[in-house]
Coordinates of C-alpha atoms in Angstrom, one line a residue:
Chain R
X1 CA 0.0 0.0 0.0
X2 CA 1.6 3.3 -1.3
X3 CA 1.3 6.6 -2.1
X4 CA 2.9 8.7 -4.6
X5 CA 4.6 11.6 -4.0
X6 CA 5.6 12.1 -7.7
X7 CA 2.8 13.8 -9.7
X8 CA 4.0 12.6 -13.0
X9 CA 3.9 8.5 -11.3
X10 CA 0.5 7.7 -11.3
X11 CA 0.0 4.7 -8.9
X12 CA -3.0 1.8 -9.6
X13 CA -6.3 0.4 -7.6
X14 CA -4.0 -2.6 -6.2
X15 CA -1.1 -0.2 -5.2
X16 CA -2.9 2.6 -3.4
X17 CA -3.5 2.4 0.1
X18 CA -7.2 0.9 1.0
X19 CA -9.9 4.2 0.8
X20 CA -7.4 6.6 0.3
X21 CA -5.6 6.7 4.0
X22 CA -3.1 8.6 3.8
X23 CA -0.8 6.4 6.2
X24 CA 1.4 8.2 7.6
X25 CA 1.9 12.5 9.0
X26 CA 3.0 15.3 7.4
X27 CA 2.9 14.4 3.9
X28 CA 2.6 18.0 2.5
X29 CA 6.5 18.3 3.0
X30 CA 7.2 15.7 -0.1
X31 CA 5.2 17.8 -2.4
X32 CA 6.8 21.1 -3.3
X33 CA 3.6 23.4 -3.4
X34 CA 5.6 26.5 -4.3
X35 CA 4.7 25.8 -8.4
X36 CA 1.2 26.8 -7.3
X37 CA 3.4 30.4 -8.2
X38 CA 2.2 32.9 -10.6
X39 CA 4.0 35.8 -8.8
X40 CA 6.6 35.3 -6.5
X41 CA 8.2 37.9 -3.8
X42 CA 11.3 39.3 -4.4
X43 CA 13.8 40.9 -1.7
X44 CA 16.3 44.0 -1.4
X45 CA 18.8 42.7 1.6
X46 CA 20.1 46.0 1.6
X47 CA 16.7 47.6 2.3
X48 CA 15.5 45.1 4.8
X49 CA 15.5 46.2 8.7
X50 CA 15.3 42.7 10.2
X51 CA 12.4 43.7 12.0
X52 CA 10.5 40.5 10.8
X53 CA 7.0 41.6 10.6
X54 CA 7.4 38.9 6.6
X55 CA 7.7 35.9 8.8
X56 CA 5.1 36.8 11.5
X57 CA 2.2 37.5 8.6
X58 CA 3.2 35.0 6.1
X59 CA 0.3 32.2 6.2
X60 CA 2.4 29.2 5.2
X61 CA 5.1 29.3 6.3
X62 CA 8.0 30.1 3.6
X63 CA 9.8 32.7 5.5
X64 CA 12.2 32.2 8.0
X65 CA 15.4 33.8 9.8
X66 CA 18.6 31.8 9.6
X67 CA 20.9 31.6 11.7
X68 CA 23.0 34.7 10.8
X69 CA 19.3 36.6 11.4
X70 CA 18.9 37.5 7.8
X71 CA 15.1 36.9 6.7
X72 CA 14.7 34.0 3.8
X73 CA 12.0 33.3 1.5
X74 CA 11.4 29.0 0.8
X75 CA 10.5 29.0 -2.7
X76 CA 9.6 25.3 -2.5
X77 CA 6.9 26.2 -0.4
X78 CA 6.0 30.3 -0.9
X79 CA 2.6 30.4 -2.7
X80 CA 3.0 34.3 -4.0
X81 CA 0.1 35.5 -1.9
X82 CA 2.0 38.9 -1.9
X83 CA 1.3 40.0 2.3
X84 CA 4.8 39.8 2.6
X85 CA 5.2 42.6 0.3
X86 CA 2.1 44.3 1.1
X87 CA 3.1 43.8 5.1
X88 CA 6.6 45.0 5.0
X89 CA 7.0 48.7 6.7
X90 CA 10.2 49.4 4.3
X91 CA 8.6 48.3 1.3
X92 CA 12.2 46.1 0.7
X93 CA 10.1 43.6 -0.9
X94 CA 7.9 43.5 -4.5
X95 CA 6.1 40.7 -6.3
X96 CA 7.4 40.3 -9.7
X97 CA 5.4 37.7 -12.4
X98 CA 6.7 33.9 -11.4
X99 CA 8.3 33.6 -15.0
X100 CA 10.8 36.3 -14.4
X101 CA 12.8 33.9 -12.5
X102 CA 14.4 36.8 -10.2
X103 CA 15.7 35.9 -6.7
Chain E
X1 CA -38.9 -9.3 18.7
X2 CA -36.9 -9.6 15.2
X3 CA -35.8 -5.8 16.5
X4 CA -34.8 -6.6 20.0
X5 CA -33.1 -9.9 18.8
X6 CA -30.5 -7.7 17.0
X7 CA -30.2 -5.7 19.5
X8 CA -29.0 -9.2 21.4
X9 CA -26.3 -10.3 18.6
X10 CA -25.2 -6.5 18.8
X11 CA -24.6 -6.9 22.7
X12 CA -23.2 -10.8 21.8
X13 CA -20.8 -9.5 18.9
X14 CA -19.3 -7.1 21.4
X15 CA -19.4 -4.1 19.7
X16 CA -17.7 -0.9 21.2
X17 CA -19.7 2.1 20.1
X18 CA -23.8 2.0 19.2
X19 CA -24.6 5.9 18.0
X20 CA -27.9 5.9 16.3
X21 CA -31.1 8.0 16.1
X22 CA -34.6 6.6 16.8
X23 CA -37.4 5.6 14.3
X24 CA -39.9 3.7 13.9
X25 CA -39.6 0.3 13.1
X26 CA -35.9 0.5 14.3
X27 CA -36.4 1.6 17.2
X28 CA -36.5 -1.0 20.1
X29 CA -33.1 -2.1 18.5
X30 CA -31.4 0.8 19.8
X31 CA -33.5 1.3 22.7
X32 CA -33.2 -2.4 23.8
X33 CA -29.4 -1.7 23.3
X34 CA -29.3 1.5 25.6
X35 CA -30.8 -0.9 28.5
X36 CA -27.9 -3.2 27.8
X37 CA -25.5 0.4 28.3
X38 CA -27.3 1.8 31.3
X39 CA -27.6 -1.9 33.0
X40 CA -24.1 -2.4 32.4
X41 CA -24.3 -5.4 30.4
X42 CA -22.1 -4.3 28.1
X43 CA -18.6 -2.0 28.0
X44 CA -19.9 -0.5 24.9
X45 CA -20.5 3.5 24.0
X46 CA -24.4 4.6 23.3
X47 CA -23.3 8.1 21.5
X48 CA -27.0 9.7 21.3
X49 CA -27.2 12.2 18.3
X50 CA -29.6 14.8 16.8
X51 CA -30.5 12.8 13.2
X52 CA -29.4 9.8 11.8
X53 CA -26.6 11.8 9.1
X54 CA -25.2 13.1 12.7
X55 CA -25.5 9.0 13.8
X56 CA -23.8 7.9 10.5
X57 CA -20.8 10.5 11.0
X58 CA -20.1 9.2 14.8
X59 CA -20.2 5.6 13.6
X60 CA -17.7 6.2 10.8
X61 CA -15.3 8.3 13.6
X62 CA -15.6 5.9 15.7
X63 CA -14.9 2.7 13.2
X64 CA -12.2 4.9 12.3
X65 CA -10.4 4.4 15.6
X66 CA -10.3 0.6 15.5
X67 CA -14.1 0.2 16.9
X68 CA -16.5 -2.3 16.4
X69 CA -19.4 -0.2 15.6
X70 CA -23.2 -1.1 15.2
X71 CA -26.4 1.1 14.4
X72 CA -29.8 0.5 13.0
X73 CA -32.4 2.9 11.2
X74 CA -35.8 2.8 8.2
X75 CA -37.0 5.2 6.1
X76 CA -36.5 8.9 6.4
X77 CA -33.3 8.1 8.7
X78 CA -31.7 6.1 6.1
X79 CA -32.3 8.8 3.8
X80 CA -31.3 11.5 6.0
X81 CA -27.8 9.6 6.1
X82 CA -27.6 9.1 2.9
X83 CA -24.2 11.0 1.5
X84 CA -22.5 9.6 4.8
X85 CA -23.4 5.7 3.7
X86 CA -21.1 6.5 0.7
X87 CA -18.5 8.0 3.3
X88 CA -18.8 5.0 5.3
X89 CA -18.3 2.7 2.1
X90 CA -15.3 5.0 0.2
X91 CA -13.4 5.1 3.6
X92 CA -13.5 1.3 4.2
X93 CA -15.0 1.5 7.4
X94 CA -16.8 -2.3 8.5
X95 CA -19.7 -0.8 9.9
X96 CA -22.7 -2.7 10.5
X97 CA -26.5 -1.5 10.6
X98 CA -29.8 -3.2 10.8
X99 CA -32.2 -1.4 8.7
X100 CA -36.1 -2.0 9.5
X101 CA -37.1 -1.9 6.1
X102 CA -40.0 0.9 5.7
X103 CA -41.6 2.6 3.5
X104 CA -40.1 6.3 2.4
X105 CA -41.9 9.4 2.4
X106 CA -44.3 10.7 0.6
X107 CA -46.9 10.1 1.9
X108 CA -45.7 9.1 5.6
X109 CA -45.8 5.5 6.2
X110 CA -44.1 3.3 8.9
X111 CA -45.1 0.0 7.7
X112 CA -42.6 -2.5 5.7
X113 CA -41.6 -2.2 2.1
X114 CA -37.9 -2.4 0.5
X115 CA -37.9 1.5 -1.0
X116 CA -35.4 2.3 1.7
X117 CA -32.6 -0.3 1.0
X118 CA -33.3 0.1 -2.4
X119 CA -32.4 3.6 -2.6
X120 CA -29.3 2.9 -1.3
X121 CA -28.6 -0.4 -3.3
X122 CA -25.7 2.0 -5.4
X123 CA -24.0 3.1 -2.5
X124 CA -21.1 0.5 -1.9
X125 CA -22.6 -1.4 1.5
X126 CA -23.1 -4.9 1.3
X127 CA -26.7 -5.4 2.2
X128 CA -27.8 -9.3 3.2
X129 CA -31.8 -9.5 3.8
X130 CA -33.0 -11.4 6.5
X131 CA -36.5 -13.3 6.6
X132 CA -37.4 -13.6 9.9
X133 CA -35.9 -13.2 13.4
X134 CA -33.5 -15.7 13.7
X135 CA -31.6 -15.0 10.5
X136 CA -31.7 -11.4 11.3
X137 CA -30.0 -12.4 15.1
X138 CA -27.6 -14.7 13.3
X139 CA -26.9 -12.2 10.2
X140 CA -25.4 -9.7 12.2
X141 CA -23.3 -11.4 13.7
X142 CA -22.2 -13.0 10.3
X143 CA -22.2 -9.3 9.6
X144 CA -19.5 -8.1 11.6
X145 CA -17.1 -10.9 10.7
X146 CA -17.6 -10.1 7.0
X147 CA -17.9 -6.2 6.8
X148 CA -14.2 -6.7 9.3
X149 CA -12.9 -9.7 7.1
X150 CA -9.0 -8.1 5.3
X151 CA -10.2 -9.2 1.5
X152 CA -13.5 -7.2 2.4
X153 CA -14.0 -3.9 4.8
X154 CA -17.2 -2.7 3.3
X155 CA -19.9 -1.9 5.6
X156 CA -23.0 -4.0 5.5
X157 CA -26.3 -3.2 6.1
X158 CA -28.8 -6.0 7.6
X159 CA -32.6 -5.7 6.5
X160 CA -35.4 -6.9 8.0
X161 CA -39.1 -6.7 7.0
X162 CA -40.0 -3.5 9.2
X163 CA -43.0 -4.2 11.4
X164 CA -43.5 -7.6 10.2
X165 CA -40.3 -9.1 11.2
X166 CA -38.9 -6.2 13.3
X167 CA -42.3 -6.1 15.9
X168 CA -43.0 -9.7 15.3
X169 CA -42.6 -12.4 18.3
X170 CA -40.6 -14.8 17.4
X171 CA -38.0 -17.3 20.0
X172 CA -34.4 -16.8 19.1
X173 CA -31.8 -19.1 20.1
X174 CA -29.0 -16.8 21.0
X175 CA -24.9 -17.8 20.3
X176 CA -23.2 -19.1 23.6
X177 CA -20.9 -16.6 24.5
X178 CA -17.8 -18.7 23.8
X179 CA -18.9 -19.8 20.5
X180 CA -19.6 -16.1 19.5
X181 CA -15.9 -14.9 20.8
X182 CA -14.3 -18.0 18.7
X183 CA -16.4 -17.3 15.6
X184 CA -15.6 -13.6 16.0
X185 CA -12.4 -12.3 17.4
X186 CA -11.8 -9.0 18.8
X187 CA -11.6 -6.1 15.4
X188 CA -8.3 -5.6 14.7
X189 CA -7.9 -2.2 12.2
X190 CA -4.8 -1.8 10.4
X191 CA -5.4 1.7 9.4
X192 CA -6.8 4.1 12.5
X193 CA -7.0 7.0 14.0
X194 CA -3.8 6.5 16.3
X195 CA -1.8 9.2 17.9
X196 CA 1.1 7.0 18.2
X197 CA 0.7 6.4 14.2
X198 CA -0.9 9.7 12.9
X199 CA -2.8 8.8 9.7
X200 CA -5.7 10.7 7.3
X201 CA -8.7 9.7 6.4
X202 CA -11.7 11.1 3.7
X203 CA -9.1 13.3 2.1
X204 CA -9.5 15.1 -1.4
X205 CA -9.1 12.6 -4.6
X206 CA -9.5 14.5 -8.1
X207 CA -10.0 13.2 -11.8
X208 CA -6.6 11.8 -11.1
X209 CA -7.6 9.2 -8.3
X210 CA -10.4 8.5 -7.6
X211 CA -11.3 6.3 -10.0
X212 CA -8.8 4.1 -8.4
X213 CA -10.4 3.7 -5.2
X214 CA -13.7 3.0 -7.1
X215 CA -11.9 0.1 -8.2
X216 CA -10.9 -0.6 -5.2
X217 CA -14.1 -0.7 -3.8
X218 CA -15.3 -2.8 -6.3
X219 CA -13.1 -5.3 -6.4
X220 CA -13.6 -5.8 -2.5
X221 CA -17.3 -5.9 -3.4
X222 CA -16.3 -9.0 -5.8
X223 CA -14.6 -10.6 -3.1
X224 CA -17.5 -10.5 -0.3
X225 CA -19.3 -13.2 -2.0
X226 CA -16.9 -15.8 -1.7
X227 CA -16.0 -14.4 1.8
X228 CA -19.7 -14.3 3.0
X229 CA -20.3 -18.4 1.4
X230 CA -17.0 -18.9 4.1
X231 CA -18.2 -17.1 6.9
X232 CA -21.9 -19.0 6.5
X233 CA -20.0 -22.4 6.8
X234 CA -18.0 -21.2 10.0
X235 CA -21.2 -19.5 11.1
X236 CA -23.1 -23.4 10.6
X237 CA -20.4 -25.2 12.3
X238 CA -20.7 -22.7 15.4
X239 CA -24.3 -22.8 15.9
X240 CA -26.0 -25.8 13.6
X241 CA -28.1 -23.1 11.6
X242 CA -27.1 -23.2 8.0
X243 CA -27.2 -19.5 5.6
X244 CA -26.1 -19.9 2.1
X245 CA -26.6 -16.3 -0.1
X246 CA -29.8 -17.3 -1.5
X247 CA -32.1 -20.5 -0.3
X248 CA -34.6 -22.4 -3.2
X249 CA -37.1 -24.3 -2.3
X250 CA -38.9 -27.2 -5.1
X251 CA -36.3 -25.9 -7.9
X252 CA -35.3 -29.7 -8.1
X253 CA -38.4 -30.6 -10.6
X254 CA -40.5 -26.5 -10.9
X255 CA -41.1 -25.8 -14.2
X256 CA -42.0 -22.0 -12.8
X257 CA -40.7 -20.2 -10.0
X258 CA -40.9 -16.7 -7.8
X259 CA -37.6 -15.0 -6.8
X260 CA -38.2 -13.5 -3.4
X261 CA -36.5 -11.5 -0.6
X262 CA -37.2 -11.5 3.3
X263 CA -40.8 -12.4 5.0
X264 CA -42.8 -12.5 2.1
X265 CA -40.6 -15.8 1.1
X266 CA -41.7 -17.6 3.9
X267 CA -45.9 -17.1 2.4
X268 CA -44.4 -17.8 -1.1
X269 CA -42.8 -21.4 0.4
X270 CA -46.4 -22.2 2.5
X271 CA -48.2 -21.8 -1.5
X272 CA -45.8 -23.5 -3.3
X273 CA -46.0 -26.2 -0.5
X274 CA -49.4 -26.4 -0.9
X275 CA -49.1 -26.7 -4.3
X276 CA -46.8 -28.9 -5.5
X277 CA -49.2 -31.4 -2.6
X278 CA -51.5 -31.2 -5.9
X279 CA -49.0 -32.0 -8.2
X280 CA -48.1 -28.6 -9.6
X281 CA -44.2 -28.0 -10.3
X282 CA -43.5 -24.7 -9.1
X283 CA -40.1 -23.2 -6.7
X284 CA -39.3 -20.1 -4.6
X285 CA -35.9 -18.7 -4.8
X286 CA -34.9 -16.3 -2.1
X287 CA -32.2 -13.9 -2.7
X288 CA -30.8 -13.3 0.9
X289 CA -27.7 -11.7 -0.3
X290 CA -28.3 -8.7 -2.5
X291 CA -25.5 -7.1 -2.8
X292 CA -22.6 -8.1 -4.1
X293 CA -25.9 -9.9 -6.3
X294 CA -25.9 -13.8 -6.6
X295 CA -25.9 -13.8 -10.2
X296 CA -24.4 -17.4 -10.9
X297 CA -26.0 -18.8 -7.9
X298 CA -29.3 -17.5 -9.0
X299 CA -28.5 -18.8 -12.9
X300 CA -27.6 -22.1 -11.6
X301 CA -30.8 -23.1 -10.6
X302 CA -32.6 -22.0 -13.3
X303 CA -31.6 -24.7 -16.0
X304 CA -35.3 -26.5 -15.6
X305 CA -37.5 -23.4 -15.3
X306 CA -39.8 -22.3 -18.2
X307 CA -40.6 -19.0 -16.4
X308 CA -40.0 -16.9 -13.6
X309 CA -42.0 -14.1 -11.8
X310 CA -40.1 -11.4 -9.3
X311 CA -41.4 -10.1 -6.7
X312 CA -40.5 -6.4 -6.1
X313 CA -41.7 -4.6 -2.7
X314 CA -40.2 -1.4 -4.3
X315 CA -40.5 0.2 -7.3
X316 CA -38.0 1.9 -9.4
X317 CA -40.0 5.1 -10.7
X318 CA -40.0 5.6 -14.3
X319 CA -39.2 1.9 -15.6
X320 CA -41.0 -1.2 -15.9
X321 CA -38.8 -3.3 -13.5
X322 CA -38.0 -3.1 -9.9
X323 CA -34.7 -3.3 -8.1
X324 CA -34.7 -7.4 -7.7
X325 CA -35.9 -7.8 -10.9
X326 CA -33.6 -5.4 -12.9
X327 CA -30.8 -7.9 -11.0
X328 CA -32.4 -11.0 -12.0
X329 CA -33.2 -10.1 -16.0
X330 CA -29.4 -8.5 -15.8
X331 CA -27.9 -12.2 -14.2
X332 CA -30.1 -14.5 -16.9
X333 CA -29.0 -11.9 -19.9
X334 CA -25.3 -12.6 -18.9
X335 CA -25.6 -16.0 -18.7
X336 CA -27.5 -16.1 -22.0
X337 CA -31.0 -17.2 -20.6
X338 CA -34.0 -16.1 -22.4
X339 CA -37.4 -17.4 -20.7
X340 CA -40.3 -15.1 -19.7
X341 CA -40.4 -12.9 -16.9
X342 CA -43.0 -11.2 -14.8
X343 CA -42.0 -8.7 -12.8
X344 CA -44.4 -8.0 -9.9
X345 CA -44.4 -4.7 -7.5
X346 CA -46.0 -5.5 -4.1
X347 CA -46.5 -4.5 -0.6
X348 CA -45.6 -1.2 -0.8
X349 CA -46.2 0.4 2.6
X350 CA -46.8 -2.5 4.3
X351 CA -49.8 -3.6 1.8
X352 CA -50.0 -7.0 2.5
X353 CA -49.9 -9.7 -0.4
X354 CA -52.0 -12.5 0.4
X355 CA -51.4 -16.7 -0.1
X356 CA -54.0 -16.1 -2.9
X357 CA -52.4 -13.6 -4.5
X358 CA -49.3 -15.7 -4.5
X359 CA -51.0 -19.1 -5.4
X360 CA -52.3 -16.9 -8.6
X361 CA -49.1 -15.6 -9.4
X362 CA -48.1 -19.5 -9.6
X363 CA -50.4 -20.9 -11.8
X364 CA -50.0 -17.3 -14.1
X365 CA -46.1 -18.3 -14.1
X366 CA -46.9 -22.0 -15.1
X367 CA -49.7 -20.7 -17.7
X368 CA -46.5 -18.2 -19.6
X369 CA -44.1 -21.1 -19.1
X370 CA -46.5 -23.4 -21.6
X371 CA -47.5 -20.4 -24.0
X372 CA -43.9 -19.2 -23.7
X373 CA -44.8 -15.5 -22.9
X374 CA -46.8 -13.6 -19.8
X375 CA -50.1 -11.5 -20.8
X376 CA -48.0 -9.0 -19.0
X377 CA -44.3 -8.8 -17.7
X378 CA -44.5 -5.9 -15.1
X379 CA -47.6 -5.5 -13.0
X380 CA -48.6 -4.5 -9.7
X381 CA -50.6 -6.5 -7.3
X382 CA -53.0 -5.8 -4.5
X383 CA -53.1 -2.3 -5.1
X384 CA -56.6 -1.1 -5.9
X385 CA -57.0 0.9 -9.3

C-alpha cells in the first residue's frame, strides 16, 4: 500500500493504500507546493530592517530567519500571496510575475 | 422481537460504540441496546445524536479508531444519512446496521416495504436481507465478521421486513458466548486513527484518483461473496443453523418459480408447499444476499424453469422493472437465458400480499411457461386501481 509523492507516477487500484488513508503524517513536505506560483516575492537585503514583521504574517510558512538573522523566502513552499510585500514597513520587498525567474 | 433480537447479537458480537437516532420500526433495537449500556451489560458506547446523518458520521469516527461499531435505522433516517453511507463505504469502514425496512416518504408510512434499502442499493454497503428473526439475530453477527474480514471492509447493512419481522414475536436461540468470541475475534484495524501512528482519512481525490479507489471498492465488493459463502459455513459449524446467499425451495423438478427477498418468502414457500401437494411443479428462490448480487447462484438453478416471476416490494419510478428484478433479468441476460419474466411490485407500505395472490401468481407463471410468454411482464398487485 503506497502513495505517490511524484505527480507525474500515477499509482494503480492494487497499489494505493485501502480508501485513500493517507498512512502516515506530514505528507505535505514531499510535495513542493511553491509551483502553485504565478508571482513570486522578491527581496532588497540592503533595504531590509530585520524587524520580521514577513515571517510573522506569512500564512504558510515560507519565510524564515537563519541563523545569521537575515530573513529568507522558501521558494519550494512560498505560494506568492503577496502579504509579505504588502506587510513590509520598508517596502524592501515586490512581487514580480513567477516567470521572471528573479531571486 | 426480530428488532430486540438484533439488538442481542449487537450486545453478543461485542461491539464498542452504538450511535444511532430513533425511528420507527428501528427503534426497540437501539432502545433495547441502551438498556444493555445503562444496566451495564455491556462496555460499549451509546453516543445519542440529533438525526441519523449526525448518527452515521459518529459511527464512521468511531470505526475509524479501530471500533466495532453497530447502528440500525428505516425510512427517512436512512435517507437522511444518505451522502454519509457512501462515506462510510469509500473510507472502508466495516460498519454494521440493521435497517427496519419501511416505506419512504411521501406520503408518511411506517409500515414495511424495501424503497429504503433500495435507494441505497448503489451506495457501496453490502446489504444481506434477512427473513425472519433468527436469521436477522444470526446475520449480524455473520455481519461483523464479514464487513471486518482483510479481503472485504465494506460496511454491511442487515434488512429486515419492518414491522413484520422487526415487531413480530418470534423465540431466538442466542450464540453461547464462547462460540460467539471464537467465531468472532476481537476487530483488529490496520489503518486508524492513532496518535502513536498519525494517519488521514476522507481526504480530497480529483480526476486523477479517484477512479482508483472506485476500483478498489469494487473489487472488495467482488470478493465479499466468496468471503460471505466462508463465513456461512464457520457460522453453521458454530451454531448448527445453515445460511447460504440465496435459499430455493422445489427448484429440483418446478417448471416455474418466484424470486423472493425476506418475509414474504416464507408465504411464497407455504403456497408453493401447498401446491406442488397437488402436483403442480413450481419453486421459490430467495435472494438473501443482495449485494454483491448472486448472479451465478441465481443462474444455476434455473436450468429447468420455463418461467419466472419477481417479486419487487419497491419500485424503481420511471421503468418497468423493480430493483430485484432489474438484478435478475441482468444475471439470466449474462448468462444467455431467455425465458419469460414477470416482474411483480407488491407490498408497498406494508400492503400486505395474500397466499392467494401468490397461489395466482403460480399458476400465471406456469400458464406463460406453456404459452412461452406472460399477458403482461411488469404488473402491480394488491393495489386497488
Amino acid at each position: 500500500m503506497a502513495i505517490s509523492t511524484d505527480p507525474k507516477k500515477k499509482l494503480g487500484a492494487n497499489e494505493l493504500t485501502l480508501g485513500a488513508t493517507i498512512p502516515r503524517p506530514a505528507t505535505s513536505l514531499d510535495f513542493k507546493t511553491g509551483d502553485w506560483r504565478s508571482i513570486r516575492p522578491v527581496k532588497d537585503d540592503s533595504k531590509c530592517t530585520k524587524c520580521m514583521i514577513c515571517w510573522m504574517f506569512c500564512p504558510e510558512p515560507a519565510i524564515s530567519v537563519n541563523d545569521a538573522g537575515a530573513v529568507v523566502i522558501n521558494y519550494d513552499y512560498c505560494k506568492g500571496c503577496g502579504i509579505c510585500a504588502k506587510e513590509c514597513p520598508v517596502k524592501c520587498i515586490k512581487m514580480v510575475e513567477e516567470s521572471s525567474g528573479e531571486k | 422481537m426480530g428488532s430486540v433480537g438484533m439488538a442481542y447479537a449487537a450486545l453478543d458480537s461485542d461491539v464498542d460504540v452504538v450511535s444511532a437516532y430513533p425511528i420507527t420500526p428501528q427503534t426497540f433495537i437501539v432502545e433495547k441496546f441502551a438498556d444493555f449500556v445503562a444496566d451495564g451489560e455491556t462496555h460499549a458506547e451509546f453516543v445519542c445524536v440529533e438525526s441519523e446523518h449526525s448518527a452515521m458520521s459518529s459511527c464512521i469516527g468511531s470505526s475509524l479508531t479501530g471500533a466495532r461499531v453497530f447502528t440500525a435505522t428505516s425510512s427517512a433516517g436512512l435517507a437522511l444519512m444518505h451522502e454519509m453511507l457512501g462515506v462510510a463505504s469509500g473510507m472502508r469502514c466495516p460498519i454494521v446496521m440493521a435497517v427496519a425496512n419501511r416505506a419512504l416518504s411521501s406520503p408518511i408510512n411506517i409500515h414495511g416495504d424495501h424503497s429504503d434499502s433500495m435507494n441505497s442499493r448503489d451506495m457501496g454497503w453490502i446489504q444481506i436481507f434477512c427473513e425472519n428473526s433468527q436469521e436477522a439475530y444470526d446475520t449480524t453477527i455473520q455481519a461483523f465478521k464479514l464487513a471486518e474480514h482483510k479481503d472485504v471492509q465494506l460496511p454491511v447493512m442487515v434488512c429486515i421486513d419492518g414491522f413484520i419481522t422487526s415487531h413480530c414475536m418470534e423465540g431466538i436461540k442466542r450464540l453461547d458466548k464462547s462460540k460467539v468470541d471464537s467465531f468472532l475475534p476481537k476487530r483488529v484495524a490496520e489503518l486508524k486513527l492513532d496518535t502513536d501512528k498519525p494517519m488521514s482519512f476522507g481526504p480530497l481525490a480529483l480526476t486523477d484518483y479517484y477512479f482508483e479507489f472506485k476500483k478498489q471498492q469494487e473489487d472488495a465488493m467482488d470478493r465479499a461473496l466468496k468471503v460471505l459463502k466462508r463465513i456461512q459455513d464457520e457460522f453453521a459449524k458454530a451454531s448448527g443453523r445453515k445460511y447460504d446467499v440465496i435459499d430455493t425451495y422445489g427448484l429440483e423438478d418446478a417448471k416455474t418459480a418466484i424470486v423472493v427477498m425476506s418475509s414474504t418468502a416464507g408465504t411464497a414457500r407455504h403456497v408453493a408447499r401447498q401446491l406442488r401437494a397437488s402436483g403442480k411443479k413450481v419453486g421459490v428462490i430467495r435472494v438473501r444476499c443482495f449485494r454483491p448480487f448472486p448472479d451465478k447462484e441465481i443462474t444455476a438453478v434455473c436450468g429447468k424453469l420455463k418461467s419466472i416471476i419477481v417479486l419487487d416490494r419497491s419500485c424503481s419510478s420511471g421503468h418497468h422493472s423493480g430493483p430485484l428484478s432489474d438484478s435478475v433479468k441482468s444475471a439470466l441476460y449474462d448468462a444467455g437465458i431467455d425465458m419469460p419474466l414477470c416482474d411483480v411490485i407488491f407490498g408497498l407500505g406494508g400492503r400486505d400480499i395474500t397466499p392467494k395472490d401468490i397461489e395466482s401468481l403460480f399458476l400465471e407463471g406456469l400458464d406463460a411457461g406453456k404459452r412461452g410468454a406472460f399477458k403482461r411482464k411488469y404488473k402491480f398487485v394488491g393495489v386497488r386501481e
